[in-house]
Coordinates of N, CA and C in Angstrom, one line a residue:
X1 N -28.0 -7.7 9.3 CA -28.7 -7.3 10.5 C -28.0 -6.2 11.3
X2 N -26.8 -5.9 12.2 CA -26.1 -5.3 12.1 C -25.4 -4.8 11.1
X3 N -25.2 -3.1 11.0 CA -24.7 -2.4 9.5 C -23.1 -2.3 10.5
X4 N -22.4 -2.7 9.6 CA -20.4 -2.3 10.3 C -20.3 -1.3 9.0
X5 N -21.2 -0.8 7.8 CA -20.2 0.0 6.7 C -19.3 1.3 7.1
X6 N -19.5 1.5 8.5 CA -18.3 2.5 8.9 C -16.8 2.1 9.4
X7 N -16.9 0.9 9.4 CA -16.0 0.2 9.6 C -15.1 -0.4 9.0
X8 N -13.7 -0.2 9.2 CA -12.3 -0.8 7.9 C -12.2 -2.3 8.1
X9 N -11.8 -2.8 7.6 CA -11.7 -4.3 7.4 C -10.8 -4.6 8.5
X10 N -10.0 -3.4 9.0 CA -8.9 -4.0 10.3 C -9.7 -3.8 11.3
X11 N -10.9 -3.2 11.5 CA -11.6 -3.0 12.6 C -12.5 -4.0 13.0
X12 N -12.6 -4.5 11.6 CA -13.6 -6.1 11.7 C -13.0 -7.1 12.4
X13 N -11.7 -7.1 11.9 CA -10.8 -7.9 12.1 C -10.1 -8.0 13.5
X14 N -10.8 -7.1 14.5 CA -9.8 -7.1 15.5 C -10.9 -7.8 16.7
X15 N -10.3 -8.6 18.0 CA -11.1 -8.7 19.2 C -12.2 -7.7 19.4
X16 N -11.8 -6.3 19.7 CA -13.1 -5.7 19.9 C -13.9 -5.4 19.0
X17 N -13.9 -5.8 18.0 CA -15.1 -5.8 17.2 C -16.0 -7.4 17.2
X18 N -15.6 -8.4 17.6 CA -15.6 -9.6 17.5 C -16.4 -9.5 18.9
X19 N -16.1 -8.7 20.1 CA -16.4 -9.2 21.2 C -17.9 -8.0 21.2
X20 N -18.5 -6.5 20.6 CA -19.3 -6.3 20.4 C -20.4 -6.7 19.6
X21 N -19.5 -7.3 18.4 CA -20.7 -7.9 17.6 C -22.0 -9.0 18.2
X22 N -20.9 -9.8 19.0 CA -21.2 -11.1 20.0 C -22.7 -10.4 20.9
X23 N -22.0 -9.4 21.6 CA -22.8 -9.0 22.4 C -24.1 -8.3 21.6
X24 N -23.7 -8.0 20.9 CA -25.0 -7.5 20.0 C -26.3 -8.4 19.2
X25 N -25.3 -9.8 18.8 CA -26.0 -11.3 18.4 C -26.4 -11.7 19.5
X26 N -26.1 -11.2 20.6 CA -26.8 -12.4 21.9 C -28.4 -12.0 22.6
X27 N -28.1 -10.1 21.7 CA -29.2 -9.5 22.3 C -30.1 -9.7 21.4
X28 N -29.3 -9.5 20.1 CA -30.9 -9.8 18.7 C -31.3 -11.0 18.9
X29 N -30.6 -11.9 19.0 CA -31.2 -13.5 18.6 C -31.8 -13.8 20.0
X30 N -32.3 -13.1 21.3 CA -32.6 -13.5 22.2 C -34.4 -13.6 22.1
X31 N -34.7 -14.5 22.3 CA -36.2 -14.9 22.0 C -37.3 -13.6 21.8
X32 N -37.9 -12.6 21.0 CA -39.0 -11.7 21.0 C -38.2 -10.1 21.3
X33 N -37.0 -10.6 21.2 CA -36.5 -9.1 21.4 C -36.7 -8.2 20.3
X34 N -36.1 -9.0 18.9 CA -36.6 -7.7 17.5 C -37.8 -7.1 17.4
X35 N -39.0 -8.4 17.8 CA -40.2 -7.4 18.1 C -40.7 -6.6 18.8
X36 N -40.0 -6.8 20.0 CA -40.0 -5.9 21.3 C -39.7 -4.3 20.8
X37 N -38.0 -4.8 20.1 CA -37.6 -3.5 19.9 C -38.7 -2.8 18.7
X38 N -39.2 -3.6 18.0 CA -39.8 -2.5 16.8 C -41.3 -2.6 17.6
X39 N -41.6 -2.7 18.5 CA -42.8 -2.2 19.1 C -42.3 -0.9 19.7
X40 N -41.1 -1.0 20.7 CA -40.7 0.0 21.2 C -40.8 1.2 20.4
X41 N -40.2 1.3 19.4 CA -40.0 2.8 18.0 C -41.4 3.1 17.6
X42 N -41.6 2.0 17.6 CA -43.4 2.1 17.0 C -44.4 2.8 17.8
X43 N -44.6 2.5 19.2 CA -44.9 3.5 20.1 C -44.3 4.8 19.9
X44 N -43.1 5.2 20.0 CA -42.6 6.6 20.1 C -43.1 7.3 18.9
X45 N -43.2 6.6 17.4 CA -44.0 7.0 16.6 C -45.1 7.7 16.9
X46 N -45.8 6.5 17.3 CA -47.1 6.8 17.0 C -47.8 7.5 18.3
X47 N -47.0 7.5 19.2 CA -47.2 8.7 20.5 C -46.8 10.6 20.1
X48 N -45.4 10.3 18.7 CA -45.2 11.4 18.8 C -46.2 12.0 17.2
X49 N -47.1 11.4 16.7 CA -48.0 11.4 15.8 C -49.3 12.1 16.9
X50 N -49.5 11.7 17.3 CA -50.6 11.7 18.1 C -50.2 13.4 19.1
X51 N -48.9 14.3 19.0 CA -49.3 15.3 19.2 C -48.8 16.3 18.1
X52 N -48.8 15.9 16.8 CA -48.4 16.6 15.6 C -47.9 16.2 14.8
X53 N -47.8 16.6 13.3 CA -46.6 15.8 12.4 C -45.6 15.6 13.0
X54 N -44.9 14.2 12.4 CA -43.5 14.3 12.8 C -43.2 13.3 12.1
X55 N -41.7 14.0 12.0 CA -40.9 13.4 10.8 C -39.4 12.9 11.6
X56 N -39.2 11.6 10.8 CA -38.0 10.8 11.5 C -37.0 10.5 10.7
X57 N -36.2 9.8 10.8 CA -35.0 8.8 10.6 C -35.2 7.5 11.0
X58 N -34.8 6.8 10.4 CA -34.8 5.0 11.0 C -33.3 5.1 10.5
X59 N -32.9 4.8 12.0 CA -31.9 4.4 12.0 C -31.3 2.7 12.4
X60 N -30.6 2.5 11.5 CA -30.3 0.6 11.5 C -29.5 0.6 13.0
X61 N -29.2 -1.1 13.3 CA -28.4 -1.6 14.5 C -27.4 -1.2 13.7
X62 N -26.3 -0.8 14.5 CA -24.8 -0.3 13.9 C -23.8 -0.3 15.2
X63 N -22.4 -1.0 14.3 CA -21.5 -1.0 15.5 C -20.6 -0.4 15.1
X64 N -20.1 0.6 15.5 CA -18.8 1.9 15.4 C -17.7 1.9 16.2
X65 N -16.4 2.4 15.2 CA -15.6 2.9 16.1 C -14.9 4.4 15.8
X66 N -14.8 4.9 16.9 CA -14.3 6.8 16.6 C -12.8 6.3 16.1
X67 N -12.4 6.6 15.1 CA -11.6 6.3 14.3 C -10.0 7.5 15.3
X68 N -10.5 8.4 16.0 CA -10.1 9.2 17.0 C -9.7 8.8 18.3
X69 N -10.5 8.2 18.7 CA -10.3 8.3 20.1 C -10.4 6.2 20.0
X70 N -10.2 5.7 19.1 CA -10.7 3.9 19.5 C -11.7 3.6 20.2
X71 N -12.7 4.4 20.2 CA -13.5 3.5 21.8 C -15.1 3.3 20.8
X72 N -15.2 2.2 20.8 CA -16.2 1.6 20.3 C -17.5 2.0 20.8
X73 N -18.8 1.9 20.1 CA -19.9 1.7 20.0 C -20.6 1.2 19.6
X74 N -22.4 1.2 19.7 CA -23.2 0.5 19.2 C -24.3 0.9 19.6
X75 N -25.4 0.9 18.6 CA -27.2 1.1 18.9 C -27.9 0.0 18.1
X76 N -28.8 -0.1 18.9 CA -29.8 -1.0 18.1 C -30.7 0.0 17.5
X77 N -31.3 -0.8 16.3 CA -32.3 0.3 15.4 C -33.3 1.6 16.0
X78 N -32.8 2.0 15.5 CA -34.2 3.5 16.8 C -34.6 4.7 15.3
X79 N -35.6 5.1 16.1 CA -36.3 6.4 14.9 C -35.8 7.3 15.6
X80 N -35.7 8.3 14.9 CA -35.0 9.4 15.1 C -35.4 10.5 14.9
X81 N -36.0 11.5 15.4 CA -36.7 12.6 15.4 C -36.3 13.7 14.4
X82 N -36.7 14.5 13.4 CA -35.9 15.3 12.5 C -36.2 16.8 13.7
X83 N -37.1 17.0 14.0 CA -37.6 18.1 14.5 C -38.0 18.1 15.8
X84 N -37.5 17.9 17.2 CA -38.1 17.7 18.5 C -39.6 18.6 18.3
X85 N -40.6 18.4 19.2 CA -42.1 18.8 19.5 C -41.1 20.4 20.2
X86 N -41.5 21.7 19.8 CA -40.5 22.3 20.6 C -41.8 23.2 21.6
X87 N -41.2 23.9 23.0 CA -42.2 24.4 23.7 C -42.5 26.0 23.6
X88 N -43.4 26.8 23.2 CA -43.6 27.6 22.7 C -43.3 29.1 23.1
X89 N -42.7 28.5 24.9 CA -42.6 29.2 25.8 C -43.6 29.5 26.7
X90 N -44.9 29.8 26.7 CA -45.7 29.7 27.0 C -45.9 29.3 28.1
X91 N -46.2 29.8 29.5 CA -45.9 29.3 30.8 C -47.2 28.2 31.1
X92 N -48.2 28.7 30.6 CA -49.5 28.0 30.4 C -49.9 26.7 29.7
X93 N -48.5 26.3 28.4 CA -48.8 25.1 28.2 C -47.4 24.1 28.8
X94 N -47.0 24.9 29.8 CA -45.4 24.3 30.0 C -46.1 22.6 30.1
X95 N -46.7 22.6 31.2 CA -46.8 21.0 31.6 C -47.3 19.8 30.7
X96 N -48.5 20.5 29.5 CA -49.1 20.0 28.7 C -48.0 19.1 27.5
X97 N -47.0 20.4 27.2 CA -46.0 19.9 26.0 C -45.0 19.0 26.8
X98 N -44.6 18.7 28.0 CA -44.1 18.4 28.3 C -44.6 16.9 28.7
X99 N -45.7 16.9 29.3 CA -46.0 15.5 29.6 C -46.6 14.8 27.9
X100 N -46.5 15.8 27.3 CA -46.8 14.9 25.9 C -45.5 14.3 25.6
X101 N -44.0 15.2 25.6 CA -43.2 14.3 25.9 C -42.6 13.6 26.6
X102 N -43.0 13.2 27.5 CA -42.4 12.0 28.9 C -43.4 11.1 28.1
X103 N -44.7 11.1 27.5 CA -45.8 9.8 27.4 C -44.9 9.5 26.1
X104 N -44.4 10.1 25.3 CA -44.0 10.0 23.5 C -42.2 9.0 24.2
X105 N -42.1 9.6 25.3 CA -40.6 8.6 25.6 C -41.0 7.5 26.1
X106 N -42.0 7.6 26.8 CA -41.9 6.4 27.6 C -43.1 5.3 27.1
X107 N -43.9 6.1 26.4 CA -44.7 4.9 25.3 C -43.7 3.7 24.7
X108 N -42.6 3.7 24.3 CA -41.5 2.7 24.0 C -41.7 1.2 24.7
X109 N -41.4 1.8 25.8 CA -41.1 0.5 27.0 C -42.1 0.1 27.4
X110 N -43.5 1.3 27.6 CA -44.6 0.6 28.3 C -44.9 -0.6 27.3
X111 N -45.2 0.0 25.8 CA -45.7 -0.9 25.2 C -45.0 -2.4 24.6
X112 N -43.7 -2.2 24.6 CA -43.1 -3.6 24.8 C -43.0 -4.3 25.7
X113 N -42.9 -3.5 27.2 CA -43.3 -4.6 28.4 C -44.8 -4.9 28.3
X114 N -45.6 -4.1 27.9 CA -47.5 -4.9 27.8 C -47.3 -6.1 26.9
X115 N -46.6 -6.1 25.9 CA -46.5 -6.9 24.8 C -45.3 -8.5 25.0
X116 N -44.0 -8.0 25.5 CA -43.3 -8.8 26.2 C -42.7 -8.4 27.4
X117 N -43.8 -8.9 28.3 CA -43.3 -9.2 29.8 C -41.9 -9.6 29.9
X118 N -41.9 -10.9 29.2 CA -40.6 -12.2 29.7 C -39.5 -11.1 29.3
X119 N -39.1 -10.6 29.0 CA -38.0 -9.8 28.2 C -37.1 -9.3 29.8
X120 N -35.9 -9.0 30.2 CA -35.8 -8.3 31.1 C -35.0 -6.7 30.8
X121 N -35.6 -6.4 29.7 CA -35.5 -5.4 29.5 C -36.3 -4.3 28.3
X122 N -37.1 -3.5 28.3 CA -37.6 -2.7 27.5 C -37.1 -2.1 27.0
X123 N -36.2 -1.2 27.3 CA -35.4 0.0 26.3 C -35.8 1.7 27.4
X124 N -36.7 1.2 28.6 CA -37.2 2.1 29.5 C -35.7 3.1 29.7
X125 N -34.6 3.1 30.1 CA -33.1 3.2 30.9 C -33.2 5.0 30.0
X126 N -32.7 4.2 28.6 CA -32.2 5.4 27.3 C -33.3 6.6 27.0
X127 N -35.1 6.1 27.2 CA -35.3 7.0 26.9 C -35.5 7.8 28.0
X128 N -36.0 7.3 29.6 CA -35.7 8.1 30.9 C -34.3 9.0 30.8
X129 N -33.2 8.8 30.4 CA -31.8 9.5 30.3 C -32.5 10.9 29.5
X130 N -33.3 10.5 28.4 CA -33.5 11.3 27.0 C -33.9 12.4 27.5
X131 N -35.2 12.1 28.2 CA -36.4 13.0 28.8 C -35.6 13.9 30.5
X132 N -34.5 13.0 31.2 CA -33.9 14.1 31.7 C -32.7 14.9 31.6
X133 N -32.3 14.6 30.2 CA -31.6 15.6 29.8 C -32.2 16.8 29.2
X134 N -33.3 16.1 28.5 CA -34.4 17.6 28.1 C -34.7 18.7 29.1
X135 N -35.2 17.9 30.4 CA -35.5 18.5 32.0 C -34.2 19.2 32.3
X136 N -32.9 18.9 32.5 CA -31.8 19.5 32.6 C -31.5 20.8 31.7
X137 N -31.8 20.6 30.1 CA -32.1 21.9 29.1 C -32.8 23.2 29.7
X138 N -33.8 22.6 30.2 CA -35.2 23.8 30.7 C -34.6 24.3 31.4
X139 N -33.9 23.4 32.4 CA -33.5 24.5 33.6 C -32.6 26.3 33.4
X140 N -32.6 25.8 32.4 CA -31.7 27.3 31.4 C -32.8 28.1 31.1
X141 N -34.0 27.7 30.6 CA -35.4 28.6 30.2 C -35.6 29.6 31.2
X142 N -35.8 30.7 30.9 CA -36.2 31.5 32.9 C -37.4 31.3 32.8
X143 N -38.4 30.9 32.2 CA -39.5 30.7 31.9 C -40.1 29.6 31.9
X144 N -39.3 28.1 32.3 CA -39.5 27.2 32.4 C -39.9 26.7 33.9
X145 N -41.0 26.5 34.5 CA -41.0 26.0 35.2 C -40.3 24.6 35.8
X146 N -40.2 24.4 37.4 CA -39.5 23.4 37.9 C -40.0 22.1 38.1
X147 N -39.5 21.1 37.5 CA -40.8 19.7 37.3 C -39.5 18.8 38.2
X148 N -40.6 17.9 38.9 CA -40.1 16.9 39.8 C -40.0 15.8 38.5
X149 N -38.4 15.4 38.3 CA -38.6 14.8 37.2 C -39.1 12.9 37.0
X150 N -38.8 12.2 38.2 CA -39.3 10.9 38.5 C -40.4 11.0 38.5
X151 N -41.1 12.2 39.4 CA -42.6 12.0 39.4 C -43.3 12.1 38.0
X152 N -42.8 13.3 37.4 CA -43.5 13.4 35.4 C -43.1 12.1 34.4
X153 N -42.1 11.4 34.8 CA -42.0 10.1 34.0 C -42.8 8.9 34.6
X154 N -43.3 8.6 35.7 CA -43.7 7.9 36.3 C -45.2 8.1 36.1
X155 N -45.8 9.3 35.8 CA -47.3 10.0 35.7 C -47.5 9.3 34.6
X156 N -46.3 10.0 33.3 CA -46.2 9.3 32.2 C -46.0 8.8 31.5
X157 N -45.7 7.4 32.0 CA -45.9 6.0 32.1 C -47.6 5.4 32.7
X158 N -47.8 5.7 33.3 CA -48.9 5.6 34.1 C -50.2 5.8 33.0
X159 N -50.3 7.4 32.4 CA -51.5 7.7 31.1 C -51.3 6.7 30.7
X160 N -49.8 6.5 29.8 CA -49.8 5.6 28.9 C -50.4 4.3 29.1
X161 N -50.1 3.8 30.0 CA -50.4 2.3 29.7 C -52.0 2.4 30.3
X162 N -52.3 3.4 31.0 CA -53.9 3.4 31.1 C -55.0 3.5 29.3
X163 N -54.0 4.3 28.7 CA -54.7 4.6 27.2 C -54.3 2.9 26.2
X164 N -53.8 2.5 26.6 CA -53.3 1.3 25.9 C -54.4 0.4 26.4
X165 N -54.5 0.5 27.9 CA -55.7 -0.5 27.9 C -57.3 0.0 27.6
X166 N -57.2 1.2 27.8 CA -58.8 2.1 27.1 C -59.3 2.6 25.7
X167 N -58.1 2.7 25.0 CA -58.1 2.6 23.4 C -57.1 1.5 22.9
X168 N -58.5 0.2 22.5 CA -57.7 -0.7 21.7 C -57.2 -0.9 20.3
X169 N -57.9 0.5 19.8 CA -57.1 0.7 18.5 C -56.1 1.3 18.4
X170 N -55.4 1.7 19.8 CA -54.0 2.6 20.0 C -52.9 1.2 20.0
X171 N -53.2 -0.1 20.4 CA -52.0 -0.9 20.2 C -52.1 -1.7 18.7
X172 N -53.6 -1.4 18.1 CA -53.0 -1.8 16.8 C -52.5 -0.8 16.2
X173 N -52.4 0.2 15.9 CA -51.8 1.4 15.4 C -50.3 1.0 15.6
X174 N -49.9 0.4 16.7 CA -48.4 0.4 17.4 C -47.9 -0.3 16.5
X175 N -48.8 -1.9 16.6 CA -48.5 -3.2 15.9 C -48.3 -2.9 14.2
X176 N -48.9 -1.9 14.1 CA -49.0 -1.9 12.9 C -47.9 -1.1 12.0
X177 N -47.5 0.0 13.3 CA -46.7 0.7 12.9 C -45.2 -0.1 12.9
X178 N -45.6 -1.4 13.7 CA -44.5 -2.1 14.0 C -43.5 -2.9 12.6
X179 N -44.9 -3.2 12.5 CA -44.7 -3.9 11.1 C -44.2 -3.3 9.9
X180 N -44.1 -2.1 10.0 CA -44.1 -1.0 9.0 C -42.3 -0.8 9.2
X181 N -41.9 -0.6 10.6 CA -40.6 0.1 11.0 C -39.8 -1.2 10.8
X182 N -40.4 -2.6 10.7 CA -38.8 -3.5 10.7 C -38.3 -3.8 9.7
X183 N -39.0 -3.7 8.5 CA -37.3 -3.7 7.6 C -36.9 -2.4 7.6
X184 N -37.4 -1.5 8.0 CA -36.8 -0.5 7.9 C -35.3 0.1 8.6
X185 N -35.9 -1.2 10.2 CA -35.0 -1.4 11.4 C -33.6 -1.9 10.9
X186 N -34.2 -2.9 9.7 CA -32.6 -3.8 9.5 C -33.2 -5.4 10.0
X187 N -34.6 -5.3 10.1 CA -34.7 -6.7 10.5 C -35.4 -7.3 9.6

């Protein structure tokens, strides 16, 4: 369920690997979370489908250590974009490509909180981070217009879960895609 193959048998063997793994079992085995999580990818899928091909990675739960610096890590399973949606420059479609990506980030969370409420957490935090560091990129574009960035994540979130409730074939698509991404996840 968790992959350690980057990991030496002394790294297994030590407390902090013992005390991430822990924390990592407490979050998988917590009631509806694996499905949570592969709804979450599943959405971003099938949100970033919905504005063009796109081609991914699935990447497994994995716990690391920088073999450099000692300081440990970890992710749980996520898809992984080979090719970001890129913006054409275009001053005229700035807002369009862009709120297609805030809905493609934030489709994650909406649709595993529509799906599991009880959970106290969606996965919402990492992709909000994602989408303003994108926003922080632009600011380098001279061509990029200036976007209020809480308000463009909050807008879209908002489409999103309006289209989730107005096209019901958009959450089986999700579900379906869900089904599709977990052994893929490692689950």
């Amino acid at each position: 369920m968790i992959d350690t193959s980057s990991l030496t048998d002394e790294q297994k063997a030590s407390a902090d690997f013992a005390f991430h793994h822990q924390r990592m079992m407490d979050r998988l085995t917590t009631p509806d979370f694996i499905d949570a999580l592969c709804v979450h990818e599943a959405a971003h899928v099938i949100y970033n489908e919905r504005r063009g091909p796109c081609f991914y990675n699935v990447l497994k739960t994995r716990i690391t250590c920088d073999s450099q610096t000692g300081i440990w890590g970890g992710q749980f399973g996520a898809i992984e974009q080979h090719e970001p949606f890129c913006w054409d420059g275009n001053h005229s479609t700035f807002e369009h490509w862009l709120m297609g990506d805030a809905q493609a980030g934030a489709a994650g969370s909406v649709a595993a909180q529509r799906l599991y409420p009880a959970l106290d957490d969606h996965g919402e935090e990492g992709d909000r981070r994602k989408f303003l560091a994108l926003c922080e990129q632009l600011k380098e574009h001279p061509y990029a217009p200036r976007v209020h960035v809480d308000m463009f994540w909050a807008v879209a979130k908002d489409i999103v879960r309006r289209q989730l409730d107005s096209e019901p074939t958009l959450m089986q698509r999700i579900h379906e895609k869900a089904v599709e991404l977990r052994p893929r996840l490692g689950f």
